[in-house]
Amino acid sequence: MFNSYDVIVVGGGHAGCEAAAAAANLGSKVLLVTMNLATIGQMSCNPAMGGIAKGQIVREIDALGGYSGIISDLTAIQFKMLNLSKGPAMWSPRTQNDRMRFAEQWRLMLERTPNVDFFQDMVSSLIIENGVVVGVKTGLGIEIKSKAVVLTNGTFLNGLIHIGEKNFGGGRAAEKQSTGLTEQLFDLGFRSGRMKTGTPPRVDGRSLDYSKMDIQPGDINPQKFSYTNTPLLKHQLPCYMTYTNEAVHDTLRTGFDKSPMFSGRIQGLGPRYCPSIEDKIDRFADKDKHQLFIEPEGWETVEVYVNGFSTSLPESIQFEALRKVSGFEHVKVFRPGYAIEYDYFPPEQLNLTLESKLIPNLYLAGQINGTTGYEEAAGQGIMAGINAHLKINEKEPFILTRSEAYIGVLIDDLVTKGTEEPYRMFTSRAEYRILLRQDNADTRLTPKSHELGLASNERLKRALTKRDSVSGFIKFINNKSVEPEILNSYLEQTGSPNVSQKIKVGTVVSRPQVTLKGLIESIPDISSYIDGHNIDEEIIESAEILLKYDGYINKEQEVANKLLRLEHIELHSNFDYRSLKSLSSEAREKLSKIKPSSIGQASRISGISPSDISVLMVFLGR
């Protein structure tokens, strides 16, 4: 029935979709196996992409040649750049999306991708021969051979849905759980654990009184995720904000004894940074209200997502509490919120390529590795797809370092430190975040991806053109001198001190009150340069960041370059750390467990001290 494939991807969520697209676009023959073809690319939780640090990941995926940014742009109903009041290292793009169109676009783009085939069935086990994965076996008993397998099972592995005291097997609302794989992997020597996540009720927008809520519009001049020619938003749908109150909290507390979390029926840890409403009431008992963001699910649907009200309390209590929220007095509920617990595999069992250390050619990506979020899953997916293709074609692996991408930070954190709770990306996790800005993902990563054969010639040309345009504009600004009488009128408007003599424009840009756009409007020669060189808003923004933060960027790059040398000092996977008695006992234990690929990775393992690293360096003759 089936010919053999180069790569089989198990699961059609965000990780699986990016993995399939990446491997196929590199030239592998790919089979995407999912339990329901109708839910490929499904937004299981909120109808949004990006956000703090997550938006940078989406831009990085796009720069690498992935699809998430394109699909987010094509289905966006609102765009916001978050954290604009902070420095540019913190700026993070975010879209609200049309949930139905988002999944539809993923399906269509994958169907238009040569080398991708589809099959609807559950994968119940892997086919292992001589210790190497060589295919999968489905619930129908069909065996399909391949050279590599990428597991992206999301929340489906032995998934258990909880609503109050009720629970039933499922990987998502109205979808069955996946069974068999956890047990097989456990028998093969893998460690597994349980995690949980939750989702809020969906309600009928026609039953809400928006006049009692605060409107949350999109940006006046919306941007987009993709560096390709996706369209800018011309119209946007607003979101709204309202609050819980003491009456809501009192109602919810009546069901705490029936909550699967408080009763102990859910053992897995939930996401720390996206707690359930009952978690928030319990942990922040001094707060008399909590924000709720009311997010439309699409252009034409009336379904609304109640962001901030994630819960697994009995449906009757959810309904009663919602009706006490301002604007929700007559709410109609489409479906109650619920919690889901599922199996995951601690990610220290993976290499930096996301290949399993135990079973060659087996890759794991997404929530199966203990992460939470579409963006974190998609970022792992594209890297797993790339590396599966490279491995079976006997090519060097593709690994992004912590100073090259948020995706590099994400994977290094998972593989080096592991996680015991759902991992979520934040800008604070990236020590080189001034280098890893949302505006420069294309110039950082597209040349690397093009070298692999993933990013197209068109993408590379655009990235290089942008880089050269920014560089040329900065050179012009730094060399351009301006007379005091031209400059001072603008400086006075900004409250910045006047100048008394001719000055280079570049030295003025670094002033906190001064903006490059303001200087452009005040100095005719800059406007003439822009018109003559087709300088757009994207170029101006990137140039201003580089001009204002030049010193910080250079210092951070110097630090990154010094530490990068440690990444090139390799440690072999069969290194016998237990024989090095000069290492601390904790170091011997953790190094033997993690098996780091380099001194750099070893230095980031929790519990490994500088003296332990010195012992390794001496042993290696460094």
XYZ file of C-alpha atoms in Angstrom:
622
model
C 0.000 0.000 0.000
C 2.810 2.414 0.886
C 6.234 2.939 -0.595
C 8.928 3.830 1.892
C 9.562 7.471 2.802
C 12.599 9.486 3.743
C 10.895 11.126 6.717
C 7.638 10.296 8.509
C 6.221 13.082 10.661
C 3.751 11.972 13.338
C 1.252 14.690 14.243
C -0.254 17.584 12.306
C 0.112 20.402 14.834
C 2.460 23.368 14.565
C 5.614 21.313 15.139
C 4.563 18.577 12.720
C 3.551 21.002 9.984
C 6.851 22.900 10.095
C 8.843 19.652 10.272
C 7.059 18.220 7.241
C 7.425 21.425 5.221
C 11.131 21.820 6.043
C 12.123 18.248 5.235
C 10.062 18.251 2.027
C 11.400 21.600 0.821
C 14.932 20.307 1.354
C 14.118 17.392 -0.938
C 13.017 14.548 1.339
C 9.961 12.468 0.514
C 7.718 13.081 3.535
C 4.610 11.415 4.952
C 2.579 13.393 7.481
C 0.528 10.989 9.603
C -2.170 12.567 11.742
C -5.278 11.266 13.466
C -7.483 13.885 11.816
C -6.648 15.588 8.517
C -9.344 18.171 9.237
C -7.366 19.585 12.158
C -3.962 20.104 10.547
C -2.482 23.349 11.885
C -5.270 23.694 14.439
C -5.029 26.500 16.990
C -5.947 24.374 19.990
C -5.866 27.236 22.461
C -5.953 30.991 21.794
C -6.366 32.302 18.239
C -3.097 34.246 18.201
C 0.522 33.956 17.096
C 3.566 35.646 18.568
C 3.796 37.732 21.688
C 6.700 38.440 24.007
C 9.733 36.482 22.690
C 7.335 34.213 20.783
C 7.020 36.808 18.014
C 10.781 36.683 17.535
C 10.535 32.908 17.086
C 7.870 33.278 14.384
C 10.091 35.767 12.540
C 13.037 33.350 12.860
C 10.963 30.501 11.439
C 10.043 32.736 8.513
C 13.669 33.762 7.995
C 14.611 30.073 7.842
C 12.036 29.433 5.116
C 9.207 28.105 7.305
C 5.505 28.771 6.867
C 4.244 30.037 10.255
C 4.891 33.718 9.548
C 3.262 33.601 6.125
C 0.158 31.824 7.426
C -0.091 34.209 10.392
C -0.068 37.188 8.000
C -2.594 35.657 5.604
C -5.074 34.959 8.416
C -4.448 37.925 10.737
C -7.378 39.941 12.023
C -5.267 42.232 14.229
C -1.583 43.135 14.645
C 0.220 44.604 17.649
C 3.872 45.270 18.379
C 4.197 44.627 22.115
C 6.623 46.293 24.537
C 7.223 49.414 22.443
C 7.679 51.399 25.654
C 10.814 49.326 26.334
C 14.049 48.900 24.391
C 14.070 47.255 20.928
C 15.370 43.973 22.338
C 11.945 43.603 23.965
C 9.734 44.535 20.996
C 7.619 41.531 20.071
C 5.083 41.206 17.219
C 1.734 39.497 17.801
C -1.288 38.761 15.637
C -4.844 37.787 16.414
C -5.848 35.227 13.806
C -8.892 33.741 12.174
C -8.786 30.266 13.674
C -10.591 28.468 10.837
C -8.627 30.208 8.082
C -5.342 29.558 9.883
C -5.855 25.784 9.837
C -7.171 25.952 6.269
C -4.084 27.840 5.090
C -1.763 25.309 6.725
C -3.579 22.472 4.967
C -3.466 24.267 1.614
C 0.209 25.234 1.876
C 1.235 21.692 2.788
C -0.862 20.267 -0.053
C 0.919 22.645 -2.428
C 4.323 21.550 -1.133
C 5.905 18.929 -3.397
C 7.130 15.778 -1.609
C 4.473 15.870 1.158
C 2.000 12.980 1.350
C -0.730 12.563 3.974
C -2.304 9.677 5.864
C -5.026 9.749 8.498
C -4.480 7.245 11.286
C -3.004 6.953 14.763
C 0.623 5.850 15.042
C 0.608 3.185 17.741
C 4.268 2.167 17.656
C 7.636 2.637 16.001
C 9.360 0.006 13.907
C 12.843 -0.548 15.338
C 15.478 -2.669 13.624
C 18.961 -3.167 15.060
C 18.333 -0.330 17.491
C 17.441 2.180 14.749
C 13.970 3.506 13.897
C 12.933 2.435 10.380
C 9.256 3.349 10.287
C 5.925 3.371 12.089
C 2.963 1.089 12.670
C -0.521 2.610 12.676
C -3.672 1.796 14.569
C -4.966 -0.038 11.505
C -1.919 -2.310 11.658
C -0.279 -0.734 8.603
C 3.522 -0.660 8.609
C 5.172 2.230 6.784
C 8.950 2.303 6.386
C 11.146 5.404 6.489
C 14.713 6.515 7.090
C 13.755 8.905 9.920
C 10.735 9.604 12.118
C 9.772 12.902 13.766
C 7.347 12.611 16.706
C 5.219 15.718 17.280
C 2.356 14.246 19.299
C 1.411 17.386 21.224
C -0.989 16.706 24.098
C -2.322 13.447 22.621
C -0.094 10.799 24.246
C -2.418 9.157 26.777
C -4.241 12.485 26.947
C -6.852 12.805 29.686
C -9.376 15.669 29.655
C -10.780 16.976 32.966
C -13.918 19.043 33.542
C -14.730 19.120 37.241
C -15.048 15.570 38.540
C -15.503 14.198 35.031
C -12.576 12.944 32.989
C -12.228 11.087 29.730
C -9.516 10.178 27.278
C -8.747 12.741 24.612
C -5.950 14.773 23.077
C -8.124 17.805 22.452
C -11.844 18.586 22.747
C -13.820 15.996 20.745
C -10.629 14.211 19.610
C -9.387 10.855 20.879
C -6.107 10.266 22.695
C -3.086 8.504 21.191
C -1.955 5.297 22.865
C 0.884 2.833 22.559
C 3.880 5.068 21.884
C 4.619 6.049 25.472
C 4.633 2.446 26.604
C 6.940 1.396 23.760
C 9.383 4.253 24.335
C 9.413 3.510 28.057
C 10.291 -0.109 27.299
C 13.088 1.148 25.048
C 14.621 3.047 27.966
C 13.088 6.519 27.670
C 12.022 8.454 30.759
C 8.558 9.971 30.578
C 6.464 12.279 32.725
C 3.063 13.954 32.890
C 2.227 17.589 32.258
C -1.002 19.517 32.105
C -2.367 22.500 30.298
C -5.755 24.131 30.177
C -8.030 26.176 27.985
C -10.861 28.635 28.734
C -14.520 28.505 27.711
C -15.544 29.655 24.234
C -18.601 31.906 24.219
C -21.100 33.494 21.828
C -19.980 37.034 21.038
C -23.599 38.043 20.287
C -24.437 37.518 23.960
C -21.763 39.931 25.280
C -22.178 43.608 26.140
C -18.987 45.166 24.767
C -20.031 48.640 25.963
C -19.046 47.534 29.477
C -15.535 46.548 28.358
C -12.387 48.430 27.364
C -11.646 48.249 23.643
C -8.210 46.939 22.616
C -7.549 48.003 19.007
C -4.640 46.905 16.850
C -1.718 49.139 15.845
C -2.561 52.173 13.709
C 0.134 51.167 11.221
C 0.168 47.360 11.461
C 3.266 45.431 10.453
C 3.474 41.717 9.668
C 5.525 38.639 10.486
C 6.851 37.425 7.169
C 9.748 38.938 5.277
C 8.043 37.844 2.054
C 5.436 39.882 0.176
C 2.456 38.902 2.333
C -0.210 41.641 2.464
C -0.428 44.250 5.207
C -3.650 44.391 7.202
C -5.994 47.083 5.893
C -8.816 46.388 8.357
C -8.627 44.977 11.882
C -11.009 43.545 14.451
C -10.745 44.896 17.996
C -10.285 42.822 21.118
C -11.754 43.866 24.455
C -10.717 43.746 28.093
C -12.831 43.214 31.177
C -12.163 41.980 34.704
C -13.213 39.346 37.176
C -14.466 40.540 40.581
C -14.978 39.233 44.095
C -18.382 37.769 43.208
C -16.761 35.816 40.363
C -14.018 34.594 42.700
C -16.475 33.551 45.405
C -18.474 31.545 42.870
C -15.358 29.834 41.527
C -14.188 28.957 45.058
C -17.366 26.926 45.616
C -16.042 24.442 43.072
C -12.456 24.157 44.286
C -13.180 20.850 46.013
C -14.330 19.520 42.639
C -11.319 20.899 40.758
C -9.084 18.075 39.463
C -6.065 20.234 40.288
C -6.973 20.874 43.934
C -8.279 17.346 44.521
C -4.966 15.925 43.278
C -6.429 13.963 40.364
C -4.108 15.866 38.004
C -0.511 15.107 38.965
C 1.281 16.861 36.090
C 2.563 20.408 36.479
C 0.819 23.145 34.533
C 2.281 26.220 32.823
C 3.575 28.623 35.471
C 3.108 31.687 33.283
C -0.366 30.900 32.015
C -2.170 29.739 35.167
C -5.796 28.705 35.390
C -8.260 31.148 36.909
C -8.509 28.942 40.002
C -4.689 29.003 40.257
C -4.707 32.800 40.104
C -7.383 33.116 42.776
C -5.511 30.701 45.050
C -1.995 32.069 44.501
C -2.944 35.754 44.434
C -5.567 35.805 47.149
C -4.884 39.506 47.789
C -6.096 40.464 44.288
C -9.763 41.388 43.991
C -9.795 41.210 40.189
C -7.958 39.702 37.228
C -7.825 40.823 33.598
C -9.749 38.957 30.922
C -9.008 39.562 27.247
C -11.948 38.954 24.949
C -10.589 37.749 21.607
C -12.655 37.165 18.448
C -11.999 33.817 16.748
C -12.285 35.140 13.204
C -13.699 37.617 10.711
C -17.125 36.031 10.352
C -17.636 33.692 13.297
C -19.341 34.871 16.493
C -17.213 32.538 18.623
C -15.083 34.350 21.205
C -12.069 33.189 23.242
C -12.013 34.296 26.912
C -8.265 34.714 27.448
C -7.384 34.615 31.158
C -10.225 32.326 32.237
C -8.551 28.952 31.706
C -10.309 26.470 33.997
C -11.210 22.851 34.638
C -13.976 23.522 37.177
C -17.419 21.938 36.703
C -19.230 23.463 33.730
C -22.130 24.699 35.881
C -19.747 26.719 38.073
C -17.924 28.083 35.033
C -21.225 29.283 33.619
C -22.411 30.823 36.879
C -19.098 32.639 37.441
C -18.919 33.964 33.865
C -22.327 35.587 34.227
C -20.935 37.726 37.060
C -18.206 39.204 34.843
C -18.958 42.727 33.600
C -20.339 42.444 30.064
C -21.044 38.710 30.453
C -24.369 38.976 32.287
C -26.250 37.180 29.487
C -23.402 35.070 28.143
C -24.055 31.926 26.113
C -21.313 29.308 26.334
C -20.286 27.358 23.238
C -18.106 24.961 25.197
C -16.665 24.913 28.731
C -13.018 25.220 29.581
C -11.101 22.068 30.455
C -7.700 20.814 31.583
C -5.736 18.122 29.806
C -2.875 16.047 31.140
C -0.584 14.160 28.809
C 2.710 12.301 28.526
C 5.952 14.055 27.653
C 9.589 12.979 27.474
C 12.171 15.011 29.417
C 14.223 16.646 26.646
C 17.675 15.955 28.146
C 17.266 12.655 26.292
C 17.823 14.527 23.007
C 20.825 15.923 21.164
C 20.882 19.574 20.086
C 19.543 18.394 16.713
C 16.455 17.072 18.581
C 17.471 13.535 17.648
C 17.021 10.969 20.395
C 20.220 9.841 22.107
C 18.750 6.345 22.533
C 17.275 5.621 19.100
C 19.143 6.956 16.040
C 17.053 8.800 13.394
C 14.195 9.391 15.864
C 13.421 13.078 16.455
C 11.035 14.673 18.971
C 9.596 18.184 18.641
C 6.938 20.304 20.328
C 4.925 19.635 23.473
C 6.221 16.065 23.618
C 9.457 17.762 24.789
C 7.726 19.627 27.607
C 7.119 22.993 25.948
C 3.969 25.067 25.722
C 2.936 27.361 22.885
C 2.472 27.192 19.128
C 5.638 29.169 18.465
C 7.946 27.038 20.614
C 6.510 23.931 18.940
C 6.908 25.314 15.417
C 10.484 26.403 16.117
C 11.399 22.890 17.248
C 9.504 21.409 14.326
C 11.430 23.236 11.624
C 14.746 22.313 13.262
C 13.768 18.647 13.627
C 12.644 18.519 9.991
C 15.878 20.116 8.808
C 18.074 17.815 10.859
C 16.177 14.643 9.966
C 16.768 15.453 6.289
C 20.442 16.274 6.853
C 21.068 13.120 8.904
C 19.669 10.668 6.360
C 21.651 12.429 3.629
C 24.864 12.179 5.686
C 25.277 15.948 5.976
C 26.454 18.053 8.906
C 23.716 18.894 11.439
C 22.182 22.367 11.615
C 22.403 23.801 15.136
C 21.649 27.388 16.104
C 23.597 28.774 19.049
C 22.204 30.950 21.828
C 23.718 34.054 20.231
C 22.207 33.284 16.818
C 18.506 32.743 17.534
C 15.780 32.431 20.143
C 15.253 28.989 18.624
C 18.833 28.233 19.663
C 18.090 29.387 23.222
C 14.917 27.294 23.315
C 16.541 24.051 22.195
C 19.679 24.545 24.271
C 17.583 25.213 27.393
C 15.520 22.077 26.812
C 18.364 19.712 26.002
C 20.857 21.102 28.522
C 18.654 21.984 31.486
C 15.510 19.936 30.870
C 12.160 21.061 32.214
C 9.761 19.805 34.848
C 7.000 22.255 33.935
C 5.726 23.426 30.551
C 8.537 25.553 29.101
C 7.643 28.955 27.697
C 10.012 31.346 25.948
C 10.683 34.814 27.390
C 13.099 37.546 26.352
C 14.740 37.148 29.778
C 15.870 33.631 28.836
C 18.066 35.028 26.046
C 21.306 36.544 27.335
C 22.031 38.025 23.887
C 18.588 39.487 23.266
C 19.912 42.787 21.861
C 21.426 40.657 19.070
C 18.261 38.569 18.636
C 15.785 41.299 17.803
C 12.571 40.807 15.841
C 13.731 43.278 13.156
C 16.887 41.388 12.120
C 15.817 37.722 12.036
C 16.104 37.661 8.234
C 19.638 39.072 8.061
C 20.676 36.727 10.902
C 19.236 33.484 9.596
C 18.242 33.593 5.931
C 21.844 33.255 4.642
C 22.294 30.172 6.854
C 19.032 28.671 5.636
C 19.861 29.426 1.991
C 23.177 27.633 2.406
C 21.218 24.574 3.535
C 18.967 24.836 0.487
C 15.811 25.743 2.407
C 15.440 29.518 2.033
C 14.825 30.440 -1.600
C 17.037 32.642 -3.756
C 14.330 35.289 -3.563
C 14.387 35.245 0.253
C 18.192 35.506 0.286
C 18.202 38.370 -2.198
C 15.699 40.292 -0.100
C 17.670 39.733 3.124
C 20.949 40.807 1.547
C 19.333 43.840 -0.077
C 17.905 44.857 3.288
C 21.273 44.374 5.007
C 23.065 46.477 2.379
C 20.365 49.169 2.474
C 20.575 49.446 6.267
C 24.368 49.528 6.145
C 24.404 52.188 3.411
C 21.838 54.336 5.211
C 23.784 54.152 8.487
C 26.986 55.118 6.669
C 25.194 58.116 5.142
C 23.770 59.186 8.534
C 27.153 58.864 10.256
C 28.909 60.907 7.564
C 26.236 63.547 7.079
C 26.929 66.861 8.758
C 24.177 69.330 9.546
C 24.193 73.040 10.409
C 22.915 74.183 13.856
C 20.201 76.382 12.322
C 18.692 73.361 10.541
C 18.984 70.981 13.509
C 18.154 73.175 16.518
C 14.529 73.815 15.640
C 13.903 70.056 15.814
C 15.994 69.628 18.980
C 13.970 72.317 20.721
C 10.747 70.451 19.911
C 12.116 67.291 21.539
C 13.531 69.047 24.610
C 17.060 68.012 23.649
C 19.938 70.527 24.092
C 20.824 72.682 21.069
C 24.122 72.377 19.233
C 26.432 75.333 18.613
C 28.342 74.058 15.606
C 28.079 71.765 12.627
C 27.631 68.160 13.796
C 27.379 64.650 12.344
C 23.791 63.396 12.320
C 24.884 60.021 13.681
C 26.014 61.548 16.968
C 22.602 63.173 17.455
C 20.591 59.997 16.818
C 21.957 58.437 19.988
C 20.163 61.037 22.135
C 17.162 59.477 23.956
C 14.683 62.164 22.872
C 15.730 62.137 19.208
C 14.153 59.843 16.603
C 15.429 59.102 13.148
C 11.977 59.806 11.706
C 12.048 63.257 13.325
C 15.449 63.998 11.813
C 14.255 62.810 8.405
C 11.359 65.259 8.524
C 13.670 68.107 9.607
C 16.697 67.578 7.368
C 15.950 67.746 3.612
C 19.164 65.952 2.584
C 18.120 62.818 4.510
C 14.696 62.853 2.868
C 16.380 63.129 -0.539
C 18.594 60.123 0.253
C 15.587 58.063 1.304
C 13.647 58.912 -1.849
C 16.642 58.154 -4.056
C 17.471 54.803 -2.457
C 13.961 53.397 -1.844
C 14.416 53.331 1.929
C 11.249 52.020 3.581
C 9.991 51.949 7.188
C 11.626 48.581 7.838
C 15.070 49.930 6.841
C 14.613 53.091 8.912
C 13.617 51.111 12.020
C 16.582 48.737 11.767
C 19.017 51.570 11.069
C 17.798 53.574 14.063
C 18.197 50.593 16.395
C 21.748 49.978 15.192
C 22.648 53.664 15.490
C 21.168 54.134 18.965
C 22.415 50.891 20.488
C 25.701 50.471 18.625
C 27.807 50.302 21.804
C 25.573 47.748 23.523
C 25.342 45.591 20.408
C 29.120 45.535 19.898
C 29.788 44.652 23.553
C 27.241 41.851 23.491
C 28.693 40.497 20.255
C 32.185 40.487 21.791
C 30.937 38.481 24.776
C 29.093 36.076 22.479
C 32.204 35.575 20.323
C 34.358 34.788 23.382
C 31.898 32.256 24.747
C 31.309 30.801 21.290
C 34.855 29.429 21.380
C 33.733 27.057 24.124
C 31.060 25.684 21.769
C 33.818 24.525 19.412
C 35.561 22.412 22.050
C 33.775 19.128 21.463
C 32.938 16.459 24.024
C 32.218 13.009 22.670
C 29.053 11.185 23.670
C 31.087 8.219 25.006
C 33.210 10.427 27.289
C 33.661 8.648 30.663
C 33.036 11.428 33.182
C 32.880 9.016 36.109
C 36.595 8.275 35.631
C 37.501 11.936 36.278
C 37.687 11.918 40.065
C 38.644 15.616 40.121
C 35.078 16.455 39.042
C 32.500 16.968 41.776
C 30.167 14.036 42.293
C 27.246 16.167 41.041
C 29.182 17.041 37.888
C 30.024 13.391 37.195
C 26.359 12.438 37.602
C 24.884 15.269 35.476
C 27.507 15.168 32.721
C 27.008 11.404 32.402
C 23.248 11.947 32.152
C 23.192 14.905 29.726
C 26.272 13.941 27.648
C 26.911 17.511 26.431
C 28.273 17.967 22.926
C 30.701 20.761 23.881
C 32.379 22.531 26.784
C 29.990 25.418 26.177
C 26.941 23.227 26.650
C 28.514 21.560 29.698
C 29.044 24.963 31.330
C 25.291 25.687 31.157
C 24.190 22.526 32.963
C 22.719 23.323 36.370
C 25.154 22.277 39.102
C 28.281 22.350 36.911
C 30.741 24.785 38.500
C 33.585 26.771 36.860
C 36.059 24.462 38.601
C 34.382 21.447 36.931
C 34.812 23.149 33.554
C 38.467 23.834 34.385
C 38.990 20.125 35.124
C 37.512 19.225 31.713
C 39.633 21.853 29.967
C 42.831 20.556 31.618
C 41.937 16.982 30.708
C 41.409 18.037 27.076
C 44.780 19.822 27.044
C 43.223 23.310 26.896
